[in-house]
Tab-separated table of C-alpha atoms in Angstrom:
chain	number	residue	atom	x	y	z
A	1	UNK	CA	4.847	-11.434	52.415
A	2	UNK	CA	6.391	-13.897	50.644
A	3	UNK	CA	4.121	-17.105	49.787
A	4	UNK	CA	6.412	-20.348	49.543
A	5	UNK	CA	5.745	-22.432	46.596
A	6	UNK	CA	4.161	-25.403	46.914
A	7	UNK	CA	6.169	-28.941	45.788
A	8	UNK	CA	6.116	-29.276	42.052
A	9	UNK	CA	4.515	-25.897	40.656
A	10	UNK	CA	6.558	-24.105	38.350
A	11	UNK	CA	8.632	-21.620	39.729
A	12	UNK	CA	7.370	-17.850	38.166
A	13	UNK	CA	10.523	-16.709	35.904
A	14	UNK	CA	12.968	-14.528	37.327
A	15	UNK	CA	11.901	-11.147	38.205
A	16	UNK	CA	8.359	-11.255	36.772
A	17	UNK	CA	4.996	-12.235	38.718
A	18	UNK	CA	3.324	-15.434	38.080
A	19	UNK	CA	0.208	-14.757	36.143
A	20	UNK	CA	-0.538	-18.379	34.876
A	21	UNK	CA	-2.388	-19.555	37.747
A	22	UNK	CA	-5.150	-20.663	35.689
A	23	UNK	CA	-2.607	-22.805	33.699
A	24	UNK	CA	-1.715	-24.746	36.703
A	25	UNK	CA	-5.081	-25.923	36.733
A	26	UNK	CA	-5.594	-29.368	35.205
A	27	UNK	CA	-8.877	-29.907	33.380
A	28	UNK	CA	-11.864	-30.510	35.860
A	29	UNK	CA	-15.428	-30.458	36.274
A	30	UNK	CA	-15.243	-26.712	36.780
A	31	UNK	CA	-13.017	-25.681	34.691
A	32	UNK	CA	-15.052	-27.126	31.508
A	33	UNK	CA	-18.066	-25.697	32.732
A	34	UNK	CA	-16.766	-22.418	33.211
A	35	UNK	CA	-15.081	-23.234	29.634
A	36	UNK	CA	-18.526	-24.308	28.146
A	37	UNK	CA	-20.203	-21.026	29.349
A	38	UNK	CA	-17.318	-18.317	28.443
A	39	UNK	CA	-16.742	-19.924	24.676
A	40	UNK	CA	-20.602	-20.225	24.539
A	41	UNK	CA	-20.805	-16.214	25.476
A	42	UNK	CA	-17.576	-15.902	23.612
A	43	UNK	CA	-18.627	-17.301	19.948
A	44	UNK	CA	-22.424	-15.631	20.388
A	45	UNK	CA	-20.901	-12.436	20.423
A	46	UNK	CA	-18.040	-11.622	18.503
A	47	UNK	CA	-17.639	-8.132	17.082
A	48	UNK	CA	-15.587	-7.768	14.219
A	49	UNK	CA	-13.277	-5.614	13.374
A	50	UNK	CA	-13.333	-5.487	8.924
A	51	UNK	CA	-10.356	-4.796	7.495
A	52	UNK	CA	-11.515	-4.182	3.867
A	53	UNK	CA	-8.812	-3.582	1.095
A	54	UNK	CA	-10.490	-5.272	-1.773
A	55	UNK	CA	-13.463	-6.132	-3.483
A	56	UNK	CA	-14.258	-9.275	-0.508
A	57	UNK	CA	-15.097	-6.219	1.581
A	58	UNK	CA	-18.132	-5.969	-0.892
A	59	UNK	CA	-18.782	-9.676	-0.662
A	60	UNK	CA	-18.526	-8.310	3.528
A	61	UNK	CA	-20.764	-5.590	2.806
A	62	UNK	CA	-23.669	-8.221	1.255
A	63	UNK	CA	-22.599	-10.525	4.209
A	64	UNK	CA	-23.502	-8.043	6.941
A	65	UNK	CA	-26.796	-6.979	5.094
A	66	UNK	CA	-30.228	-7.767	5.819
A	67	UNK	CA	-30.549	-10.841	3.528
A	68	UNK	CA	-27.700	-12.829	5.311
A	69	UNK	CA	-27.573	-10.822	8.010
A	70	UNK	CA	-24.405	-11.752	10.752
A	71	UNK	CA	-26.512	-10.310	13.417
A	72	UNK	CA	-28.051	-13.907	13.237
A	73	UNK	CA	-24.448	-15.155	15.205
A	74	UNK	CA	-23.765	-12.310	17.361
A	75	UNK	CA	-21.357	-10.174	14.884
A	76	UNK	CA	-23.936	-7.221	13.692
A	77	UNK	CA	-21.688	-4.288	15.882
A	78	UNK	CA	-19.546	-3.956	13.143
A	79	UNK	CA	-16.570	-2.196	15.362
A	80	UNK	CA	-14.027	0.535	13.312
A	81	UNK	CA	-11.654	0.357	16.543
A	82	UNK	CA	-9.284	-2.404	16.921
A	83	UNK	CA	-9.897	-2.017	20.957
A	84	UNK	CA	-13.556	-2.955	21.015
A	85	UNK	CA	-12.865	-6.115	18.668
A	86	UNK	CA	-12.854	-9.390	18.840
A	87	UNK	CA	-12.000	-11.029	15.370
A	88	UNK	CA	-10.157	-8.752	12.719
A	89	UNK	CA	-11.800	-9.930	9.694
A	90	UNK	CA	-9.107	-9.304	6.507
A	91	UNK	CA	-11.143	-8.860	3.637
A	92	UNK	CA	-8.951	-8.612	0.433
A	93	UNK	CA	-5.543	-8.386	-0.578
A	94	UNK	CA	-2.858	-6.963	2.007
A	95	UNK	CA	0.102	-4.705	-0.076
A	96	UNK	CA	3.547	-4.783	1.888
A	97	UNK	CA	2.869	-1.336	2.272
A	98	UNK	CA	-0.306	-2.275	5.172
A	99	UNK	CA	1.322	-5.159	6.603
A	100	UNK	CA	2.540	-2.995	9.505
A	101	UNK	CA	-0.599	-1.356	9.704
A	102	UNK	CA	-2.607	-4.544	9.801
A	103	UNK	CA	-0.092	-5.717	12.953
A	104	UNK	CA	-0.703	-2.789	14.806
A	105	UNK	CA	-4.065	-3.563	14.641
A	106	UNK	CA	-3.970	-6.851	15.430
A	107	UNK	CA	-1.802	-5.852	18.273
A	108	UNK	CA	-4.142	-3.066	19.542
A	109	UNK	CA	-6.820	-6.150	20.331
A	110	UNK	CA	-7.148	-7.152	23.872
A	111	UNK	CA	-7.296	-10.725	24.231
A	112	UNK	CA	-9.286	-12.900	23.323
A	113	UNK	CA	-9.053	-11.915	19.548
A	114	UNK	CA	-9.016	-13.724	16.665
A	115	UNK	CA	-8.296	-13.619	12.842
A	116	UNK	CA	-10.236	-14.514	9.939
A	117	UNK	CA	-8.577	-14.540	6.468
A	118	UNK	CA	-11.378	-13.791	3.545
A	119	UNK	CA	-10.420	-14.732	0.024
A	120	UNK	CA	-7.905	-15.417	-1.982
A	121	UNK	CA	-5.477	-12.774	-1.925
A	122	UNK	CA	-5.679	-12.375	1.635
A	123	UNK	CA	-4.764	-16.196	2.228
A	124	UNK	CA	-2.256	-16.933	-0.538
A	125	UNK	CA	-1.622	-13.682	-2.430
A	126	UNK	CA	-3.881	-14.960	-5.227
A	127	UNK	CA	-3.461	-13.556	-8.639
A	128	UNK	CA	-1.232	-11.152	-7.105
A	129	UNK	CA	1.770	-12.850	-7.081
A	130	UNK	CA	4.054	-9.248	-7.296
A	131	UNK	CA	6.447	-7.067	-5.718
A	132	UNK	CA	3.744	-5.335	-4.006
A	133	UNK	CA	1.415	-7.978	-1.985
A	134	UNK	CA	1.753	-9.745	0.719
A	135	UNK	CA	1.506	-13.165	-0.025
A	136	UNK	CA	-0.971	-14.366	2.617
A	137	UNK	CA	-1.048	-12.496	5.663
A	138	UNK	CA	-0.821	-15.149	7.975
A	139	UNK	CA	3.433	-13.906	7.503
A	140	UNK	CA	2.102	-11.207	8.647
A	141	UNK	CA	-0.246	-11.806	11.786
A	142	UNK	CA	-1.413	-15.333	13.239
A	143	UNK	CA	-4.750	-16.866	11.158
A	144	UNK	CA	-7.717	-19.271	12.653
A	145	UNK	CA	-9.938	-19.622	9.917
A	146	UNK	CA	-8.759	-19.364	6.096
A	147	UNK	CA	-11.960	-18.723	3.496
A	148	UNK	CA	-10.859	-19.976	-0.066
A	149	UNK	CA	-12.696	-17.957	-2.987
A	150	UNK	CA	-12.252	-15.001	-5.386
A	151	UNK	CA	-14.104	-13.348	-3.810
A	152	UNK	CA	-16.069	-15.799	-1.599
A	153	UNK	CA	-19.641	-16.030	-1.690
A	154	UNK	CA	-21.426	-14.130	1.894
A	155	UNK	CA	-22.904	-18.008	2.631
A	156	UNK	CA	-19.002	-18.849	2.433
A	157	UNK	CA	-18.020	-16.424	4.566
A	158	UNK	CA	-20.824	-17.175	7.205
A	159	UNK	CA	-19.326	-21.089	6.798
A	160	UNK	CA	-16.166	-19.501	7.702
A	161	UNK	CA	-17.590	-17.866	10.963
A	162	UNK	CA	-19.479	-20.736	12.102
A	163	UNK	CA	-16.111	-22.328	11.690
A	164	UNK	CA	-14.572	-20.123	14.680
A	165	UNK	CA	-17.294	-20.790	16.272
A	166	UNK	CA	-16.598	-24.055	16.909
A	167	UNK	CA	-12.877	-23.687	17.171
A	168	UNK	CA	-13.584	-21.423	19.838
A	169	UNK	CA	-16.030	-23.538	21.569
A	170	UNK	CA	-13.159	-26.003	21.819
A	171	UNK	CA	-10.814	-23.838	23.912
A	172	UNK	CA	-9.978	-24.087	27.686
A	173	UNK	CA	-9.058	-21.917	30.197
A	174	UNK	CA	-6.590	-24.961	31.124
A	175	UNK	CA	-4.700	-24.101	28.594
A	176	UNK	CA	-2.127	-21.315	29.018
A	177	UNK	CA	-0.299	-20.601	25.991
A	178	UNK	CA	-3.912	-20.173	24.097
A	179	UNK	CA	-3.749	-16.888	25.492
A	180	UNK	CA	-0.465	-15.637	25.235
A	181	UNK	CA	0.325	-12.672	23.628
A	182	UNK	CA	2.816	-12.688	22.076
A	183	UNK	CA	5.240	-9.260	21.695
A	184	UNK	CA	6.317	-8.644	18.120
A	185	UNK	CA	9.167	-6.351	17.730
A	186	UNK	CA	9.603	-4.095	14.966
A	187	UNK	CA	10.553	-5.960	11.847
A	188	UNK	CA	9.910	-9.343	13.486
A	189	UNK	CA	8.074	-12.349	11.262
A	190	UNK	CA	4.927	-14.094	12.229
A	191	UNK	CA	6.514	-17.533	10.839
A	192	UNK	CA	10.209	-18.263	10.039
A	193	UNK	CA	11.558	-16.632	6.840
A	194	UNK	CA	12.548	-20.296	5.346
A	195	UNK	CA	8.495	-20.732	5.411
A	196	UNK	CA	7.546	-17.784	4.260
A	197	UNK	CA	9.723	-18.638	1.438
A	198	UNK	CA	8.731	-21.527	1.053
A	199	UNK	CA	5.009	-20.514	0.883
A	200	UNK	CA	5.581	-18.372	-2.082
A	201	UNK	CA	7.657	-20.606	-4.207
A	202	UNK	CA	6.321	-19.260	-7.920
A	203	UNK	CA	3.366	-20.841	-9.332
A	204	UNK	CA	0.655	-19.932	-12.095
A	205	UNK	CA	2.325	-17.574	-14.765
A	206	UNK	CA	5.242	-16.374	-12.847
A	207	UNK	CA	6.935	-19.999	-13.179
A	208	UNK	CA	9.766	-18.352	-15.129
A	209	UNK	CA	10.223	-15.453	-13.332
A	210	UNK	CA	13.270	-15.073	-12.250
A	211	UNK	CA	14.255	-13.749	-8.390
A	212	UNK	CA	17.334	-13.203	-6.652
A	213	UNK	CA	16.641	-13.950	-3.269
B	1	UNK	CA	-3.392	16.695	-37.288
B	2	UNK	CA	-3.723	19.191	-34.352
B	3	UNK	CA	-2.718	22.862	-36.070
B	4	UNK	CA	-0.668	23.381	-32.876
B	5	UNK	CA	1.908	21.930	-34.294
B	6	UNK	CA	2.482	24.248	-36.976
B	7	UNK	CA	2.987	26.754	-34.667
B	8	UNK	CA	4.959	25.160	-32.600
B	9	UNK	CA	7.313	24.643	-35.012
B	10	UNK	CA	6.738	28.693	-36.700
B	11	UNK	CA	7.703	29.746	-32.945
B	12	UNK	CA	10.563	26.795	-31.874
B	13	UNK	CA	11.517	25.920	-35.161
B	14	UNK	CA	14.410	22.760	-34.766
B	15	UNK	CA	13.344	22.291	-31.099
B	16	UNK	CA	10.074	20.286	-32.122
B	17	UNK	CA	10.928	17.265	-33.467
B	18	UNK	CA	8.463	14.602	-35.578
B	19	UNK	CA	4.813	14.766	-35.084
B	20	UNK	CA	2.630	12.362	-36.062
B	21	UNK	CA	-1.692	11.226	-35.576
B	22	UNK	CA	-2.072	8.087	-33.450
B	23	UNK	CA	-5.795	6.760	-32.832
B	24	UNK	CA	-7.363	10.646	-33.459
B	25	UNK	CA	-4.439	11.978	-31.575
B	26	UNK	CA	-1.697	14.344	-32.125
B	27	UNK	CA	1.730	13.487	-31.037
B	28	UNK	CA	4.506	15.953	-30.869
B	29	UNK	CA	8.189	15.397	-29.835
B	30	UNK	CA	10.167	18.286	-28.101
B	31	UNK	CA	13.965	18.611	-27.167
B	32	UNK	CA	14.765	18.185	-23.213
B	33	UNK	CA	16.556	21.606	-23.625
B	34	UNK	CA	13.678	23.416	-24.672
B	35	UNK	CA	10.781	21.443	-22.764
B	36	UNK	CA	9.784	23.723	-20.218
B	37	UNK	CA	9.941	26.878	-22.346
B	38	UNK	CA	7.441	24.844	-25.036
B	39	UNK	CA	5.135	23.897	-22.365
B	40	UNK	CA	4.526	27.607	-20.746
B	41	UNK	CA	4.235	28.668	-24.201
B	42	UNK	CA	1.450	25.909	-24.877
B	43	UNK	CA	0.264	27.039	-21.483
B	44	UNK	CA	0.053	30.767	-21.928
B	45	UNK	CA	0.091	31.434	-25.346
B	46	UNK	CA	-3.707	32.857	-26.013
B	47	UNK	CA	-4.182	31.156	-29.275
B	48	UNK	CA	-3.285	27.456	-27.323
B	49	UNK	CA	-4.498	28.308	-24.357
B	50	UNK	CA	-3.650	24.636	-22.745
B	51	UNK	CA	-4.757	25.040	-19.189
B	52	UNK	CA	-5.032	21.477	-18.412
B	53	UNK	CA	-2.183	18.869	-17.843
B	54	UNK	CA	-4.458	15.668	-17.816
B	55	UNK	CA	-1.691	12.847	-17.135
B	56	UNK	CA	2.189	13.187	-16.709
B	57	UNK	CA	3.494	9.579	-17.120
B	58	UNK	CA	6.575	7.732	-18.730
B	59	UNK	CA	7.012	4.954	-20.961
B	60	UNK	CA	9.726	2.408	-21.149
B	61	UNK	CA	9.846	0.273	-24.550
B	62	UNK	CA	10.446	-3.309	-24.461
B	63	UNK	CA	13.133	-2.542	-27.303
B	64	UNK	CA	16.090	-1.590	-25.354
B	65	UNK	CA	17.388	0.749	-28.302
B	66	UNK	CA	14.299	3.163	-27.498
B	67	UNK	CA	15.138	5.218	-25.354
B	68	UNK	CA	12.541	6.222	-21.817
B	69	UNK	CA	10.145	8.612	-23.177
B	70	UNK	CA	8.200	11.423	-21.089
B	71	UNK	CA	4.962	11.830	-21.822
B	72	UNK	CA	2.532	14.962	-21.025
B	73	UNK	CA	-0.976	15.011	-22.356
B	74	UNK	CA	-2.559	18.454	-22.817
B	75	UNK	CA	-5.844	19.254	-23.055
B	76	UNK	CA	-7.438	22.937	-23.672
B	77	UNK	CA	-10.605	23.249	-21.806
B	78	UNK	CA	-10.957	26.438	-23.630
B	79	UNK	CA	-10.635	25.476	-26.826
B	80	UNK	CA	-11.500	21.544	-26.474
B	81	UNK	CA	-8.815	20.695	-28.105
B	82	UNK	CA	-6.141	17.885	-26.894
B	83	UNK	CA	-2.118	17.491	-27.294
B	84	UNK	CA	0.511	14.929	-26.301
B	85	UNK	CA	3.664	16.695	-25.633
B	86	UNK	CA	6.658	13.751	-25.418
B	87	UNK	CA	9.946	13.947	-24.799
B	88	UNK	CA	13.119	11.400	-25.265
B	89	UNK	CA	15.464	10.787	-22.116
B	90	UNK	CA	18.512	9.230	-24.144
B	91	UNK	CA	20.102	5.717	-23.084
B	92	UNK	CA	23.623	7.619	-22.481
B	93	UNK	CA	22.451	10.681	-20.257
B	94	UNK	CA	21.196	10.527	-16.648
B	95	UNK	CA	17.492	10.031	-16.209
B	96	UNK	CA	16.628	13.959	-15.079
B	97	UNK	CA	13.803	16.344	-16.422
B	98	UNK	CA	12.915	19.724	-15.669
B	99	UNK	CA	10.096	19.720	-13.256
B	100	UNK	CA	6.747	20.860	-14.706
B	101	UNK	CA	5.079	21.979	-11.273
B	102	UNK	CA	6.231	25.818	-11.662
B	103	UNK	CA	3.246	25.599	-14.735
B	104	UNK	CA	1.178	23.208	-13.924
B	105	UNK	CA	0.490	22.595	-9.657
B	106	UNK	CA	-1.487	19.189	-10.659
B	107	UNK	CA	2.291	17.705	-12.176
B	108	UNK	CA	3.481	17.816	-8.259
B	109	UNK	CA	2.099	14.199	-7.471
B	110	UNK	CA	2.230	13.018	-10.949
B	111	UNK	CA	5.806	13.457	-11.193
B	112	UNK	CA	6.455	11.836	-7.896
B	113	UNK	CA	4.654	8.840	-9.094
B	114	UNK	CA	7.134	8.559	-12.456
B	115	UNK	CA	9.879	9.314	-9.851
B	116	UNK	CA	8.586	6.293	-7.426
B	117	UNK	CA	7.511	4.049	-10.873
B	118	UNK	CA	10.694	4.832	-13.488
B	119	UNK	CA	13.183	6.317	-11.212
B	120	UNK	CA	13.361	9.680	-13.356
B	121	UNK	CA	14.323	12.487	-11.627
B	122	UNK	CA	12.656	15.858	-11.789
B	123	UNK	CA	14.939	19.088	-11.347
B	124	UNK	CA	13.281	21.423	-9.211
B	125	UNK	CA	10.237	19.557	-8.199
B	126	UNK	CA	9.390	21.021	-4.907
B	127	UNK	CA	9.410	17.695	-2.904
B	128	UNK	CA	10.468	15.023	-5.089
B	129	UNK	CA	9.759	11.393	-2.422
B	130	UNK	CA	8.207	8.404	-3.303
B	131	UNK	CA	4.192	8.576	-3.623
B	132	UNK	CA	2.947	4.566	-3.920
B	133	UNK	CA	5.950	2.768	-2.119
B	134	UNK	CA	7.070	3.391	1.128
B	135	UNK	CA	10.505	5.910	1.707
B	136	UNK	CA	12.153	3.374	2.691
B	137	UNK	CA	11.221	1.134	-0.245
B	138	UNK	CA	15.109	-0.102	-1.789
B	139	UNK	CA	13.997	-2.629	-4.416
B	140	UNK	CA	14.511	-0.158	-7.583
B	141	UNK	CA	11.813	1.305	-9.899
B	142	UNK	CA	8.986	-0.929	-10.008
B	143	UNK	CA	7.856	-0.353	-13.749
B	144	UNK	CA	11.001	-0.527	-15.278
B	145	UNK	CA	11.478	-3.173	-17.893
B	146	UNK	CA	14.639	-4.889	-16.012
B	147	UNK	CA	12.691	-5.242	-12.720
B	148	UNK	CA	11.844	-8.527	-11.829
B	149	UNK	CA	7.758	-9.640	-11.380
B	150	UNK	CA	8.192	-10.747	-7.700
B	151	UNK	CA	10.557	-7.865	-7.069
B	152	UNK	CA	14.285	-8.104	-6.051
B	153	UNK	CA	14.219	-9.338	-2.841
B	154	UNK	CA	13.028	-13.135	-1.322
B	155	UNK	CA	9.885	-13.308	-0.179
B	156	UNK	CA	10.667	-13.483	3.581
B	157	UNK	CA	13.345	-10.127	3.310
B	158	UNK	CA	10.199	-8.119	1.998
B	159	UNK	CA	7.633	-8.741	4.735
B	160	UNK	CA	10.765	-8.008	6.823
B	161	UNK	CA	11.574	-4.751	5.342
B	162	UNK	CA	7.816	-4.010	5.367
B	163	UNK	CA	7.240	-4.571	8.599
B	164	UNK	CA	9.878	-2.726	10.101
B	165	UNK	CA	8.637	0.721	8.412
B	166	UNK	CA	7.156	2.636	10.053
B	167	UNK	CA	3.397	3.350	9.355
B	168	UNK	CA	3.361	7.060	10.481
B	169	UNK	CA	6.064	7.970	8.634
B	170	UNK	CA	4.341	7.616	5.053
B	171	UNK	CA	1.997	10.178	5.917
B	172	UNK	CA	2.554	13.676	4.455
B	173	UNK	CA	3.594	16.959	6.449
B	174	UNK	CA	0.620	18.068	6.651
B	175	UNK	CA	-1.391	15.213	8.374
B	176	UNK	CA	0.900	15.068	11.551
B	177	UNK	CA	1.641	17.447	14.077
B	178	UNK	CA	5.065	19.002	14.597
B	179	UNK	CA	5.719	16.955	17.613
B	180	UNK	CA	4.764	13.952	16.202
B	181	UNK	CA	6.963	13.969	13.341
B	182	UNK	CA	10.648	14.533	14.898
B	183	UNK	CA	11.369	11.234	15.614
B	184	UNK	CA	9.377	9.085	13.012
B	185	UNK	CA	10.757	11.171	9.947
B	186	UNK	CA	13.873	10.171	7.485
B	187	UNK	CA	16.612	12.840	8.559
B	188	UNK	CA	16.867	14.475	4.755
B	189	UNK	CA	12.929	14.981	5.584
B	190	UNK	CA	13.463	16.508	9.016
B	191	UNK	CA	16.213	18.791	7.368
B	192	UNK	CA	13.701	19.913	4.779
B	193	UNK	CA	11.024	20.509	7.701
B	194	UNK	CA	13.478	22.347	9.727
B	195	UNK	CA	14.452	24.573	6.503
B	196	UNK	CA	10.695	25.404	6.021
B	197	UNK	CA	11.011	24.344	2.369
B	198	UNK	CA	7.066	22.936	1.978
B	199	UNK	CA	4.857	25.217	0.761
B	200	UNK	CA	6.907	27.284	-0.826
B	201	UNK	CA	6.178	26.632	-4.624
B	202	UNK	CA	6.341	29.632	-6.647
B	203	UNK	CA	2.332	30.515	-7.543
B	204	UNK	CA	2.293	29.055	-11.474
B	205	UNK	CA	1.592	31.645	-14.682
B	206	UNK	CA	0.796	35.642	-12.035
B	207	UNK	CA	-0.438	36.825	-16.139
B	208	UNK	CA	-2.974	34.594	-16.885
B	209	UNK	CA	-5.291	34.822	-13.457
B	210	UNK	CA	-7.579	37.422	-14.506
């Protein structure tokens, strides 16, 4: 049966079924009570997913332990697969030579999902400004919440989660492209190559290096 | 000095070239012509007796008149007793070396690291790929002196180039199944599958295993 759109909806695109009914929905009194519930059930239980290259996964280690303890927000099931995750937490510096194995992890997810960046390195490259790092891996998959320090201290990283917390308690099911996921191809860049470029312009002692781009 | 010098040079004669004692340690420099017949003879030889290849590496001067050096260090669990074999790979001649893997199994990844890290190839080395970049890697030799910090390439073209490897295929032989590999792998790779050439490294030194 074919339903007949009503006046002024978006028509679906050509050949695929319209799943953005929700989107259509403008902001109401049930929509941000349904919103207030699912980010309040949403940001009380988030299970991470720790990507540990580097000596932040220590400073991860002391976070998760009984003295700071993340079980205190929800994150204490500490999941090793990517498909019962919720926020892949990137804990130390990301060579080129993981940055496809950090997106297929990122892409194995299921939605909602979300990314924390811990440290230095993972956010900037830090000291490791070299032929063999990544320098920050949001070029590599989309970040929410960036935590500055070499490494940083566990009551940083908790300031980092309660962080997402709140950014999540912001979002709304109104909202359609929050969602989205998007399809990387092989190869393809999580920002524009002029920014990534731009992002890594030489600083600290590599000022004179030379590079033939 | 170490006294295996002496008779390296009673038993080699003009092969062995100078020798000297840096920090405690002896130093010896062979000829590439000669350099795998000196180390089986270090190896097997019961008065040496040097069982143990601790570290294969290279070095590259920053004085571009010095030429690449190979460097093996020895050690003699037998005897306790410890030798650094080098060797010069002159500026003019192509960067090869015989591969050291028939004597010692342990030189197998080793040498593929000074193969991924200088570019020096290794005659005969049983599977000669890259061990810390990826295959696909086409920046140059990392630890040479005339490669650039940041590498070659602009930021944006490496997470490019990194990203479209493929994971899987860095893995060895061994840790993927048969059907798994045949698409992911490089084609020499395949070839060398398909020729059964893995695992096929002659047994190192049949006199010395009693």
């Amino acid at each position: 049966m074919e339903l007949t759109p009503s006046p002024g909806a978006v028509p679906p695109a050509a050949g695929r079924p319209d799943r953005t009914i929700v989107g259509q929905v403008s902001p109401n009194w049930v929509t941000t009570r349904l919103d207030f519930l699912v980010n309040w059930a949403r940001s009380n239980s988030m299970w991470p997913m720790p990507f540990g290259t580097a000596c932040c996964a220590i400073e991860f280690m002391a976070t998760a332990a009984s003295r700071f303890d993340i079980s205190r927000f929800g994150m204490e099931r500490l999941g090793y697969t990517p498909r019962q995750a919720d926020v892949l937490l990137c804990a130390g510096r990301l060579p080129f030579k993981l940055a496809p194995v950090i997106r297929r992890i990122y892409e194995q997810m299921p939605q909602p999902k979300w990314v924390i960046s811990m440290g230095a390195c993972a956010s900037s490259g830090g000291i490791f400004d070299t032929y063999a790092m990544v320098q920050g891996i949001d070029t590599v998959v989309p970040v929410d919440v960036y935590v500055p320090g070499c490494p940083p201290r566990p009551e940083g990283l908790l300031y980092g989660i309660l962080l997402l917390h709140k950014k999540v308690r912001g979002e709304t099911i109104a909202d359609p492209a929050l969602r989205r996921e998007r399809v990387f191809k092989q190869g393809d860049l999580q920002i524009p190559a002029r920014l990534i470029d731009e992002l890594s312009e030489p600083f600290g002692n590599s000022i004179h290096q030379t590079r033939s781009a | 000095m170490n006294p295996t010098v002496d008779s390296l040079r009673r038993a080699f004669g003009t092969t062995i070239g100078r020798a000297f004692v840096s920090c405690g340690q002896t130093v010896v420099y062979v000829d590439a012509t000669e350099l795998r017949t000196v180390l089986r003879w270090l190896k097997e030889s019961p008065d040496e007796h040097y069982e143990y290849l601790v570290d294969l590496t290279a070095v590259e001067y920053r004085d571009a008149e010095r030429p690449l050096e190979v460097v093996y260090q020895l050690r003699s669990l037998w005897r306790g007793a410890e030798l650094r074999v080098k060797m010069e790979l002159l500026n003019d001649e192509p960067l090869e070396v015989d591969s050291v893997v028939p004597i010692w199994r342990a030189a197998d990844w080793l040498e593929r690291e000074v193969y991924d890290m200088f570019g020096i190839t290794f005659r005969e080395h049983p599977d000669l790929r890259r061990l810390l970049m990826w295959e696909t890697y086409k920046e140059g030799y990392p630890l040479r002196k005339d490669f650039p910090l940041r590498g070659r390439f602009s930021r944006a073209e490496q997470v490019r180039q990194a990203l479209a490897a493929n994971p899987e295929a860095h893995y060895s032989l061994e840790e993927l199944s048969a059907a798994q590999l045949q698409d992911d792998l490089p084609g020499d790779m395949r070839e060398r599958l398909e020729r059964g050439e893995r695992g096929l490294i002659a047994e190192p030194g049949e006199s010395d295993d009693g």
